[in-house]
Tab-separated table of C-alpha atoms in Angstrom:
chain	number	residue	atom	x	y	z
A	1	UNK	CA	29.037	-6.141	14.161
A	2	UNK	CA	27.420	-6.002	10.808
A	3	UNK	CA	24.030	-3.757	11.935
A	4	UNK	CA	23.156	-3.913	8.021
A	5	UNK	CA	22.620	-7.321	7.999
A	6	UNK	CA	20.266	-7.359	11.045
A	7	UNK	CA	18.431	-4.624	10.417
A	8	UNK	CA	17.172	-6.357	7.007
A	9	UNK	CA	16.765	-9.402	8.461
A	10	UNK	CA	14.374	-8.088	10.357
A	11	UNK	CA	12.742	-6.571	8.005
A	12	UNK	CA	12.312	-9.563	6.084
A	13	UNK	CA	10.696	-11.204	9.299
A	14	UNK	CA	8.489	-8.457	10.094
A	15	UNK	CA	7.149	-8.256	6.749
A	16	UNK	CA	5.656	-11.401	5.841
A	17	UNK	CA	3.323	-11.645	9.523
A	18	UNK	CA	2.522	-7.970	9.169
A	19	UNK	CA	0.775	-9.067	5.696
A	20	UNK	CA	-0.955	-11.858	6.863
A	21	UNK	CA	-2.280	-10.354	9.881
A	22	UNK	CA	-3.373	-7.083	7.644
A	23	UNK	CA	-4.934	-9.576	5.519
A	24	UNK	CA	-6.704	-11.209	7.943
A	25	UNK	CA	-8.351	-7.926	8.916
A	26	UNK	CA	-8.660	-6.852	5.622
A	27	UNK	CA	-10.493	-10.345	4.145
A	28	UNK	CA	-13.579	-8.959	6.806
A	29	UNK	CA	-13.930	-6.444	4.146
A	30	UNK	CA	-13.132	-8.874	1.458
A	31	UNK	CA	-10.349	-7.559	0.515
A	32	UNK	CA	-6.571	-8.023	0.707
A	33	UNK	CA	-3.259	-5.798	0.972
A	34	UNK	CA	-2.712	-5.180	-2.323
A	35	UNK	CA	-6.661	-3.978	-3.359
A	36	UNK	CA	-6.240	-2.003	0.101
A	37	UNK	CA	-2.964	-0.206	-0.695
A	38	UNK	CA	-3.986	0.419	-4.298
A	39	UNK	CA	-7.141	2.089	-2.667
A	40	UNK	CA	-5.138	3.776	-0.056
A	41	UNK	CA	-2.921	5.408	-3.024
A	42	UNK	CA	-5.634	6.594	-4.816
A	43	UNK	CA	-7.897	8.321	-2.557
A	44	UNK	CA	-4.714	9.797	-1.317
A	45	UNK	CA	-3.813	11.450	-5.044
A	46	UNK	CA	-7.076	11.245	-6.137
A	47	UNK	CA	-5.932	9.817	-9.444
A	48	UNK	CA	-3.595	7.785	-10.860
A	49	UNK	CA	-2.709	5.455	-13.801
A	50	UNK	CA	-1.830	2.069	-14.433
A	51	UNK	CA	2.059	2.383	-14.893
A	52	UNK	CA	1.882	4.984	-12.388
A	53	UNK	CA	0.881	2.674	-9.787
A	54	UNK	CA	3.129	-0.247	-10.972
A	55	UNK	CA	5.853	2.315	-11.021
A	56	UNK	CA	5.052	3.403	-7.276
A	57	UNK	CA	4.034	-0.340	-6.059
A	58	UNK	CA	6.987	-1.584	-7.931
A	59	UNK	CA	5.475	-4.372	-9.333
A	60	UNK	CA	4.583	-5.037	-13.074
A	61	UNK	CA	1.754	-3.611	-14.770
A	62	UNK	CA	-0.076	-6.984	-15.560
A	63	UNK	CA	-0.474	-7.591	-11.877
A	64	UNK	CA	-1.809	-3.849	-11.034
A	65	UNK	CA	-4.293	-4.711	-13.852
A	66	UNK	CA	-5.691	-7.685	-12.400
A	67	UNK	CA	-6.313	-5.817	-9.225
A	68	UNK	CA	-7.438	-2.869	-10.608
A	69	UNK	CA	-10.094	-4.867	-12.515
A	70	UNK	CA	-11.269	-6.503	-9.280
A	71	UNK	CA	-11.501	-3.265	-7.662
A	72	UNK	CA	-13.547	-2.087	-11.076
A	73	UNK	CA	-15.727	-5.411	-10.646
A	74	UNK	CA	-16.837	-4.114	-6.907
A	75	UNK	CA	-17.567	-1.089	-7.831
A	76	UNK	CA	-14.559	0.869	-5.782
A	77	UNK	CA	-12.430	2.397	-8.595
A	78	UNK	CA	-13.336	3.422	-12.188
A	79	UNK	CA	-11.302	3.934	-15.429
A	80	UNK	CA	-11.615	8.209	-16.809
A	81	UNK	CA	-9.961	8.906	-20.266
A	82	UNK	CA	-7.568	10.933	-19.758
A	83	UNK	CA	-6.332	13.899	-22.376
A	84	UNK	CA	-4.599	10.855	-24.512
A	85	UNK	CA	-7.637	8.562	-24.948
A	86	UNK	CA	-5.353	5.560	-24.735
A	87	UNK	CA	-4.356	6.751	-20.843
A	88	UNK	CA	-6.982	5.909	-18.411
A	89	UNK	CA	-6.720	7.588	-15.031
A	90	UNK	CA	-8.462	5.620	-12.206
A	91	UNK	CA	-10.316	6.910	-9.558
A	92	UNK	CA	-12.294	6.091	-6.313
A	93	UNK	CA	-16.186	5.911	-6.811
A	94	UNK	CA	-18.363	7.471	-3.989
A	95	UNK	CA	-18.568	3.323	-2.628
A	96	UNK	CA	-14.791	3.118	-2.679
A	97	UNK	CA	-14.583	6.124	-0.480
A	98	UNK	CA	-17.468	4.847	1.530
A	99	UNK	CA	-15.380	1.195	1.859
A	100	UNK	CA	-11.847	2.985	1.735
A	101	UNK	CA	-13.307	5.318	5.342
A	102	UNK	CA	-14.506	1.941	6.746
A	103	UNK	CA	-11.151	-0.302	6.335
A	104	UNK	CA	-9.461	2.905	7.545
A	105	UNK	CA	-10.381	2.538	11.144
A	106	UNK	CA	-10.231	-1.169	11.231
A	107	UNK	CA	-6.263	-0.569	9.621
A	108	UNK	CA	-5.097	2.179	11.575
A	109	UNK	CA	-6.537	0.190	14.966
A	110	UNK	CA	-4.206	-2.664	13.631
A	111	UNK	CA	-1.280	-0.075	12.863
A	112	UNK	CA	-1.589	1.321	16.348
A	113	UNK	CA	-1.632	-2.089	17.978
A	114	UNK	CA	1.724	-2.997	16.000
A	115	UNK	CA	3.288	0.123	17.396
A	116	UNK	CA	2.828	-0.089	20.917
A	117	UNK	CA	5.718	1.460	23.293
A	118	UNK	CA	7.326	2.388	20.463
A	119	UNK	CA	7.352	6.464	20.549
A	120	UNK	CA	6.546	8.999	17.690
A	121	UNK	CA	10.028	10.351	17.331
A	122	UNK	CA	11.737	6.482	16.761
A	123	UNK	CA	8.624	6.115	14.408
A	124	UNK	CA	9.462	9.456	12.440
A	125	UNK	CA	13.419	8.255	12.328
A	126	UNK	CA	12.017	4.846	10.698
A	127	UNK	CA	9.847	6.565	8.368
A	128	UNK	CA	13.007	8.613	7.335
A	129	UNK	CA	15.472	5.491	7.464
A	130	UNK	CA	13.011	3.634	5.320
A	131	UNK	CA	12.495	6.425	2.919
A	132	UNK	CA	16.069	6.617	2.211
A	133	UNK	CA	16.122	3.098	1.494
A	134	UNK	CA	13.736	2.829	-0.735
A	135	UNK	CA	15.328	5.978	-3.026
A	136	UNK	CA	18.650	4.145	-2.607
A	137	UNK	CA	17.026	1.181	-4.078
A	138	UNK	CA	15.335	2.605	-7.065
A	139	UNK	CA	18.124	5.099	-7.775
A	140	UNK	CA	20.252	2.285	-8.515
């Protein structure tokens, strides 16, 4: 038996109704997973740039920018100069934080619901498992 194979398959299925479920929560704030996680990252290290959070998200830059400017529009996150004037660090306004607390109980209620009967030390091995996935895939 291949596990390999069925463990990412069911990754891939668990995935895609994970998202639109989160996003279905989210849109009650109006807005979706990736405004939320780029919100989530940055009240979590306080700052961060552009091609930091493409690098981390692992998406291009062009698409961080068009959420980023969304987030910019509602008044969440908000571009500092950095030491190189060119670098802009962005960072949560007091509203994001305000918005960032509120979607934080209405996501970890979700989370919790999606974990059910599933205990805290297979939850810690997946966090590991998926960890070392994820530096096997950018390490190579």
């Amino acid at each position: 038996m291949f596990t390999f194979r069925t463990l990412f398959h069911q990754l891939i299925l668990t995935y895609r109704p994970f998202e639109t479920r989160l996003n279905e929560r989210l849109a009650k704030h109006h807005l979706h997973r990736t405004e939320w996680s780029i919100l989530y990252y940055l009240v979590t290290s306080e700052s961060m740039t552009l091609v930091e959070m493409a690098r981390l998200l692992s998406v291009e830059k062009p698409n961080i920018t068009r959420t980023m400017k969304s987030l910019v529009e509602q008044g969440y996150v908000e571009a500092k100069t950095g030491k190189d004037k060119r670098e802009k660090h962005m960072i949560v306004t007091a509203k994001g934080i305000e918005v960032y607390n509120e979607i934080r109980s209405t996501v970890d209620e979700f989370e919790q619901q999606m974990l059910v009967g599933i205990p805290e030390e297979e939850q810690l091995a997946f966090i590991q498992t998926m960890q070392k996935i994820r530096e096997n895939l950018l390490n190579k």
